[in-house]
Amino acid sequence: MATISPSQFNEIADLAQERWGLDLTPRKKTLVETRLGKMLNKSEYGSIASYLEHLRTEATEEDMLVFFDLLSTNTTSFFREAEHFRYVEEAIYPRIAAKPRGTSVRIWSAACSNGSEPYTIGIHAHECLPNIAELDFKILATDLSNKVLQHARMAVYPEKAIESLPKKLLGKYFEKRQLPNTPRCEYSYQVKSLVRSMVSIHRLNLMESWPMKGPFDVIFLRNVMIYFNKDTREKLVRRMATLLSNDGVLIIGGAETLSGLDTGFTMVRPSIYAK
Ligand SMILES: C[S@@+](CC[C@H](N)C(=O)[O-])C[C@H]1O[C@@H](n2cnc3c(N)ncnc32)[C@H](O)[C@@H]1O
């Protein structure tokens, strides 16, 4: 583990706040020290001071994103927080199932991590909407991390990541793959193109300007606001409101809440909000 001085920690925290909205409170110091230490052991920088000097003076955007990956967490899984998908099935999809051929349906997975979330949305939509082939149904998947976006684009997951899914879904939506340089008995699973083709994957920093116009029928903003302070969360959610359709919903993580924020959203169920 590397030891970070208070002024170095402040510099890192300021940078993370300004660029990515991450709120690195002093409680995170040990975590940052452990992660930076591991990286420095494998790098040519030698010390925290020279790494920070590099970030300050000559780092490319890609270098900065490697640093972002050291500070952030990408935990995710297929069908995470299943109650959100039950809500969409019961409250949103019946209305969409009744729409005429060609209706556009737009869903945004706004911190998509390795793709488990947007592909879950795609699989779930196929299961719930008998008319999906007739709709113009698209899922936008964005995240800041190059590492997770690369994974999301490959859409290949280890057996452990999909083993809890019902067998019926596995056969229907995943293809078994033997990846190069893996033991003969070890398989990975790639999401089939039927679902991959619904998802467009882009890099997007939630703190910067957004090119898309919406409106979205559902926005998944799950388990990312926990890293932001109150002010950042409030601004972010207000911006989300401008891209949500009038009868759309914003879904946040089960451990998150909009209570105490001035956003204009009303809670429909815990962690599910309407304008
Ligand atoms: C814990 S994961 C959540 C993944 C998924 N939404 C879920 O609930 O399973 C948080 C994700 O937020 C992303 N993230 C953090 N700050 C971000 C920012 N400023 N802009 C875009 N993505 C960000 C991270 O890269 C990470 O993949």
GROMACS .gro file of C-alpha atoms and ligand atoms in nm:
model
  302
    1MET     CA    1   0.000   0.000   0.000
    2ALA     CA    2   0.125   0.354  -0.082
    3THR     CA    3   0.102   0.632   0.176
    4ILE     CA    4  -0.068   0.948   0.055
    5SER     CA    5  -0.002   1.276   0.236
    6PRO     CA    6  -0.301   1.495   0.328
    7SER     CA    7  -0.214   1.746   0.055
    8GLN     CA    8  -0.179   1.468  -0.206
    9PHE     CA    9  -0.517   1.327  -0.099
   10ASN     CA   10  -0.672   1.674  -0.131
   11GLU     CA   11  -0.526   1.709  -0.481
   12ILE     CA   12  -0.668   1.369  -0.584
   13ALA     CA   13  -1.006   1.447  -0.426
   14ASP     CA   14  -1.027   1.786  -0.603
   15LEU     CA   15  -0.942   1.633  -0.937
   16ALA     CA   16  -1.194   1.348  -0.894
   17GLN     CA   17  -1.462   1.598  -0.793
   18GLU     CA   18  -1.400   1.847  -1.074
   19ARG     CA   19  -1.366   1.596  -1.357
   20TRP     CA   20  -1.594   1.310  -1.262
   21GLY     CA   21  -1.813   1.429  -0.973
   22LEU     CA   22  -1.665   1.165  -0.740
   23ASP     CA   23  -1.689   1.264  -0.376
   24LEU     CA   24  -1.371   1.125  -0.218
   25THR     CA   25  -1.428   1.184   0.152
   26PRO     CA   26  -1.132   1.126   0.389
   27ARG     CA   27  -1.288   0.784   0.473
   28LYS     CA   28  -1.185   0.672   0.123
   29LYS     CA   29  -0.815   0.748   0.184
   30THR     CA   30  -0.716   0.388   0.266
   31LEU     CA   31  -0.902   0.256  -0.037
   32VAL     CA   32  -0.726   0.508  -0.263
   33GLU     CA   33  -0.390   0.421  -0.106
   34THR     CA   34  -0.442   0.049  -0.163
   35ARG     CA   35  -0.551   0.089  -0.525
   36LEU     CA   36  -0.283   0.343  -0.613
   37GLY     CA   37  -0.019   0.130  -0.439
   38LYS     CA   38  -0.111  -0.175  -0.650
   39MET     CA   39  -0.095   0.028  -0.968
   40LEU     CA   40   0.236   0.196  -0.879
   41ASN     CA   41   0.398  -0.144  -0.807
   42LYS     CA   42   0.335  -0.240  -1.170
   43SER     CA   43   0.421   0.099  -1.323
   44GLU     CA   44   0.725   0.309  -1.404
   45TYR     CA   45   0.619   0.603  -1.185
   46GLY     CA   46   0.795   0.492  -0.868
   47SER     CA   47   0.609   0.723  -0.630
   48ILE     CA   48   0.274   0.892  -0.575
   49ALA     CA   49   0.443   1.228  -0.619
   50SER     CA   50   0.573   1.145  -0.968
   51TYR     CA   51   0.239   0.990  -1.070
   52LEU     CA   52   0.054   1.304  -0.961
   53GLU     CA   53   0.310   1.516  -1.146
   54HIS     CA   54   0.239   1.309  -1.459
   55LEU     CA   55  -0.137   1.360  -1.417
   56ARG     CA   56  -0.087   1.732  -1.365
   57THR     CA   57   0.142   1.797  -1.659
   58GLU     CA   58   0.126   1.546  -1.942
   59ALA     CA   59  -0.153   1.292  -1.891
   60THR     CA   60  -0.371   1.216  -2.193
   61GLU     CA   61  -0.746   1.168  -2.158
   62GLU     CA   62  -0.683   0.792  -2.168
   63ASP     CA   63  -0.430   0.817  -1.881
   64MET     CA   64  -0.685   1.014  -1.681
   65LEU     CA   65  -0.945   0.744  -1.739
   66VAL     CA   66  -0.705   0.478  -1.609
   67PHE     CA   67  -0.685   0.692  -1.296
   68PHE     CA   68  -1.066   0.719  -1.289
   69ASP     CA   69  -1.085   0.338  -1.294
   70LEU     CA   70  -0.857   0.326  -0.989
   71LEU     CA   71  -1.097   0.548  -0.796
   72SER     CA   72  -1.435   0.412  -0.903
   73THR     CA   73  -1.621   0.083  -0.861
   74ASN     CA   74  -1.797  -0.110  -1.137
   75THR     CA   75  -1.993  -0.371  -0.942
   76THR     CA   76  -2.296  -0.486  -1.139
   77SER     CA   77  -2.484  -0.803  -1.234
   78PHE     CA   78  -2.759  -0.937  -1.459
   79PHE     CA   79  -3.110  -0.873  -1.323
   80ARG     CA   80  -2.965  -0.678  -1.029
   81GLU     CA   81  -3.245  -0.540  -0.809
   82ALA     CA   82  -3.514  -0.753  -0.972
   83GLU     CA   83  -3.795  -0.541  -0.823
   84HIS     CA   84  -3.710  -0.267  -1.077
   85PHE     CA   85  -3.770  -0.507  -1.365
   86ARG     CA   86  -4.094  -0.629  -1.206
   87TYR     CA   87  -4.210  -0.264  -1.189
   88VAL     CA   88  -4.125  -0.199  -1.554
   89GLU     CA   89  -4.309  -0.517  -1.652
   90GLU     CA   90  -4.621  -0.428  -1.452
   91ALA     CA   91  -4.640  -0.050  -1.492
   92ILE     CA   92  -4.459   0.049  -1.812
   93TYR     CA   93  -4.466  -0.238  -2.060
   94PRO     CA   94  -4.845  -0.296  -2.073
   95ARG     CA   95  -4.879   0.062  -2.205
   96ILE     CA   96  -4.597   0.008  -2.455
   97ALA     CA   97  -4.736  -0.330  -2.566
   98ALA     CA   98  -5.051  -0.147  -2.675
   99LYS     CA   99  -4.864   0.105  -2.894
  100PRO     CA  100  -4.888   0.093  -3.273
  101ARG     CA  101  -4.622  -0.063  -3.496
  102GLY     CA  102  -4.311   0.157  -3.532
  103THR     CA  103  -4.353   0.340  -3.198
  104SER     CA  104  -4.017   0.444  -3.060
  105VAL     CA  105  -3.923   0.328  -2.715
  106ARG     CA  106  -3.602   0.465  -2.566
  107ILE     CA  107  -3.434   0.341  -2.251
  108TRP     CA  108  -3.110   0.480  -2.109
  109SER     CA  109  -2.875   0.285  -1.886
  110ALA     CA  110  -2.677   0.586  -1.765
  111ALA     CA  111  -2.394   0.412  -1.578
  112CYS     CA  112  -2.399   0.081  -1.761
  113SER     CA  113  -2.074  -0.067  -1.629
  114ASN     CA  114  -1.985  -0.392  -1.813
  115GLY     CA  115  -2.319  -0.415  -1.995
  116SER     CA  116  -2.503  -0.647  -1.754
  117GLU     CA  117  -2.764  -0.375  -1.694
  118PRO     CA  118  -2.847  -0.276  -2.055
  119TYR     CA  119  -2.845  -0.640  -2.172
  120THR     CA  120  -3.077  -0.730  -1.883
  121ILE     CA  121  -3.309  -0.452  -2.005
  122GLY     CA  122  -3.298  -0.599  -2.357
  123ILE     CA  123  -3.360  -0.958  -2.245
  124HIS     CA  124  -3.639  -0.849  -2.013
  125ALA     CA  125  -3.804  -0.644  -2.289
  126HIS     CA  126  -3.798  -0.947  -2.520
  127GLU     CA  127  -3.960  -1.155  -2.249
  128CYS     CA  128  -4.231  -0.900  -2.165
  129LEU     CA  129  -4.325  -0.739  -2.496
  130PRO     CA  130  -4.486  -0.973  -2.750
  131ASN     CA  131  -4.475  -0.689  -3.007
  132ILE     CA  132  -4.108  -0.598  -2.957
  133ALA     CA  133  -4.014  -0.680  -3.316
  134GLU     CA  134  -4.268  -0.423  -3.438
  135LEU     CA  135  -4.146  -0.144  -3.210
  136ASP     CA  136  -3.849   0.083  -3.265
  137PHE     CA  137  -3.701  -0.025  -2.929
  138LYS     CA  138  -3.353   0.104  -2.847
  139ILE     CA  139  -3.136   0.104  -2.539
  140LEU     CA  140  -2.863   0.362  -2.490
  141ALA     CA  141  -2.582   0.238  -2.263
  142THR     CA  142  -2.326   0.489  -2.139
  143ASP     CA  143  -2.044   0.493  -1.888
  144LEU     CA  144  -1.721   0.683  -1.841
  145SER     CA  145  -1.486   0.391  -1.795
  146ASN     CA  146  -1.312   0.261  -2.108
  147LYS     CA  147  -1.244  -0.067  -1.930
  148VAL     CA  148  -1.611  -0.148  -1.869
  149LEU     CA  149  -1.724  -0.014  -2.207
  150GLN     CA  150  -1.482  -0.250  -2.380
  151HIS     CA  151  -1.632  -0.538  -2.183
  152ALA     CA  152  -1.986  -0.420  -2.262
  153ARG     CA  153  -1.905  -0.412  -2.634
  154MET     CA  154  -1.771  -0.769  -2.627
  155ALA     CA  155  -2.077  -0.879  -2.428
  156VAL     CA  156  -1.894  -1.191  -2.307
  157TYR     CA  157  -1.940  -1.299  -1.945
  158PRO     CA  158  -1.798  -1.579  -1.732
  159GLU     CA  159  -2.025  -1.866  -1.629
  160LYS     CA  160  -2.034  -1.730  -1.272
  161ALA     CA  161  -2.201  -1.407  -1.394
  162ILE     CA  162  -2.493  -1.584  -1.559
  163GLU     CA  163  -2.529  -1.906  -1.359
  164SER     CA  164  -2.821  -1.774  -1.152
  165LEU     CA  165  -3.028  -1.690  -1.461
  166PRO     CA  166  -3.312  -1.929  -1.549
  167LYS     CA  167  -3.192  -2.196  -1.796
  168LYS     CA  168  -3.463  -2.084  -2.039
  169LEU     CA  169  -3.309  -1.735  -2.064
  170LEU     CA  170  -2.956  -1.873  -2.098
  171GLY     CA  171  -3.041  -2.082  -2.401
  172LYS     CA  172  -3.249  -1.810  -2.560
  173TYR     CA  173  -3.020  -1.509  -2.515
  174PHE     CA  174  -2.661  -1.637  -2.467
  175GLU     CA  175  -2.418  -1.833  -2.681
  176LYS     CA  176  -2.161  -2.058  -2.519
  177ARG     CA  177  -1.805  -1.959  -2.618
  178GLN     CA  178  -1.467  -2.117  -2.561
  179LEU     CA  179  -1.229  -1.822  -2.532
  180PRO     CA  180  -0.868  -1.859  -2.649
  181ASN     CA  181  -0.617  -1.955  -2.376
  182THR     CA  182  -0.878  -2.090  -2.135
  183PRO     CA  183  -0.898  -2.451  -2.009
  184ARG     CA  184  -1.113  -2.684  -2.223
  185CYS     CA  185  -1.384  -2.715  -1.958
  186GLU     CA  186  -1.414  -2.339  -1.898
  187TYR     CA  187  -1.680  -2.157  -2.099
  188SER     CA  188  -1.790  -1.799  -2.134
  189TYR     CA  189  -2.126  -1.675  -2.255
  190GLN     CA  190  -2.189  -1.406  -2.515
  191VAL     CA  191  -2.517  -1.218  -2.536
  192LYS     CA  192  -2.682  -1.309  -2.868
  193SER     CA  193  -2.701  -1.047  -3.142
  194LEU     CA  194  -3.082  -1.037  -3.106
  195VAL     CA  195  -3.024  -0.840  -2.783
  196ARG     CA  196  -2.683  -0.686  -2.862
  197SER     CA  197  -2.834  -0.514  -3.165
  198MET     CA  198  -3.081  -0.324  -2.942
  199VAL     CA  199  -2.804  -0.167  -2.736
  200SER     CA  200  -2.580   0.120  -2.847
  201ILE     CA  201  -2.279   0.176  -2.624
  202HIS     CA  202  -2.103   0.511  -2.583
  203ARG     CA  203  -1.860   0.679  -2.350
  204LEU     CA  204  -2.024   0.961  -2.157
  205ASN     CA  205  -1.914   1.155  -1.852
  206LEU     CA  206  -2.231   1.236  -1.658
  207MET     CA  207  -2.063   1.559  -1.544
  208GLU     CA  208  -2.018   1.693  -1.900
  209SER     CA  209  -2.265   1.796  -2.169
  210TRP     CA  210  -2.477   1.521  -2.325
  211PRO     CA  211  -2.532   1.492  -2.700
  212MET     CA  212  -2.861   1.304  -2.685
  213LYS     CA  213  -3.198   1.473  -2.685
  214GLY     CA  214  -3.435   1.209  -2.548
  215PRO     CA  215  -3.708   1.174  -2.455
  216PHE     CA  216  -3.648   0.848  -2.273
  217ASP     CA  217  -3.929   0.629  -2.145
  218VAL     CA  218  -3.713   0.490  -1.866
  219ILE     CA  219  -3.377   0.606  -1.733
  220PHE     CA  220  -3.176   0.368  -1.518
  221LEU     CA  221  -2.938   0.572  -1.302
  222ARG     CA  222  -2.855   0.300  -1.057
  223ASN     CA  223  -2.575   0.278  -0.805
  224VAL     CA  224  -2.371   0.570  -0.933
  225MET     CA  225  -2.509   0.862  -0.731
  226ILE     CA  226  -2.366   0.701  -0.417
  227TYR     CA  227  -2.030   0.834  -0.538
  228PHE     CA  228  -2.153   1.193  -0.577
  229ASN     CA  229  -2.220   1.467  -0.321
  230LYS     CA  230  -2.565   1.617  -0.265
  231ASP     CA  231  -2.514   1.914  -0.496
  232THR     CA  232  -2.387   1.694  -0.782
  233ARG     CA  233  -2.676   1.449  -0.733
  234GLU     CA  234  -2.933   1.727  -0.740
  235LYS     CA  235  -2.794   1.884  -1.060
  236LEU     CA  236  -2.763   1.547  -1.229
  237VAL     CA  237  -3.119   1.440  -1.151
  238ARG     CA  238  -3.258   1.776  -1.267
  239ARG     CA  239  -3.079   1.725  -1.600
  240MET     CA  240  -3.220   1.373  -1.623
  241ALA     CA  241  -3.571   1.517  -1.583
  242THR     CA  242  -3.527   1.721  -1.902
  243LEU     CA  243  -3.460   1.403  -2.101
  244LEU     CA  244  -3.739   1.194  -1.955
  245SER     CA  245  -4.077   1.170  -2.130
  246ASN     CA  246  -4.373   1.307  -1.934
  247ASP     CA  247  -4.493   0.960  -1.840
  248GLY     CA  248  -4.142   0.815  -1.804
  249VAL     CA  249  -3.969   0.695  -1.488
  250LEU     CA  250  -3.626   0.741  -1.336
  251ILE     CA  251  -3.494   0.432  -1.159
  252ILE     CA  252  -3.211   0.472  -0.909
  253GLY     CA  253  -3.028   0.214  -0.697
  254GLY     CA  254  -3.210   0.049  -0.408
  255ALA     CA  255  -2.960   0.198  -0.162
  256GLU     CA  256  -3.008   0.548  -0.307
  257THR     CA  257  -3.281   0.808  -0.257
  258LEU     CA  258  -3.387   1.145  -0.395
  259SER     CA  259  -3.531   1.247  -0.061
  260GLY     CA  260  -3.378   1.574   0.059
  261LEU     CA  261  -3.296   1.677  -0.300
  262ASP     CA  262  -3.483   1.951  -0.482
  263THR     CA  263  -3.551   1.773  -0.813
  264GLY     CA  264  -3.924   1.794  -0.887
  265PHE     CA  265  -3.953   1.413  -0.898
  266THR     CA  266  -4.222   1.223  -0.706
  267MET     CA  267  -4.157   0.878  -0.564
  268VAL     CA  268  -4.373   0.607  -0.720
  269ARG     CA  269  -4.208   0.328  -0.523
  270PRO     CA  270  -3.881   0.326  -0.328
  271SER     CA  271  -3.602   0.405  -0.582
  272ILE     CA  272  -3.854   0.464  -0.868
  273TYR     CA  273  -3.953   0.822  -0.955
  274ALA     CA  274  -4.187   1.006  -1.193
  275LYS     CA  275  -4.175   1.372  -1.299
  276LIG     C1  276  -2.144   0.048  -0.936
  276LIG     S1  277  -2.148   0.074  -1.109
  276LIG     C2  278  -2.323   0.064  -1.138
  276LIG     C3  279  -2.355  -0.020  -1.259
  276LIG     C4  280  -2.506  -0.043  -1.286
  276LIG     N1  281  -2.576   0.080  -1.305
  276LIG     C5  282  -2.569  -0.124  -1.177
  276LIG     O1  283  -2.642  -0.070  -1.094
  276LIG     O2  284  -2.545  -0.245  -1.171
  276LIG     C6  285  -2.115   0.250  -1.121
  276LIG     C7  286  -2.071   0.292  -1.261
  276LIG     O3  287  -2.076   0.434  -1.267
  276LIG     C8  288  -1.973   0.477  -1.353
  276LIG     N2  289  -1.946   0.620  -1.328
  276LIG     C9  290  -1.898   0.679  -1.217
  276LIG     N3  291  -1.885   0.812  -1.234
  276LIG    C10  292  -1.928   0.839  -1.359
  276LIG    C11  293  -1.940   0.959  -1.436
  276LIG     N4  294  -1.904   1.077  -1.388
  276LIG     N5  295  -1.990   0.949  -1.562
  276LIG    C12  296  -2.027   0.830  -1.612
  276LIG     N6  297  -2.018   0.712  -1.545
  276LIG    C13  298  -1.968   0.716  -1.420
  276LIG    C14  299  -1.856   0.384  -1.320
  276LIG     O4  300  -1.762   0.378  -1.424
  276LIG    C15  301  -1.928   0.251  -1.295
  276LIG     O5  302  -1.927   0.169  -1.409
   0.00000   0.00000   0.00000
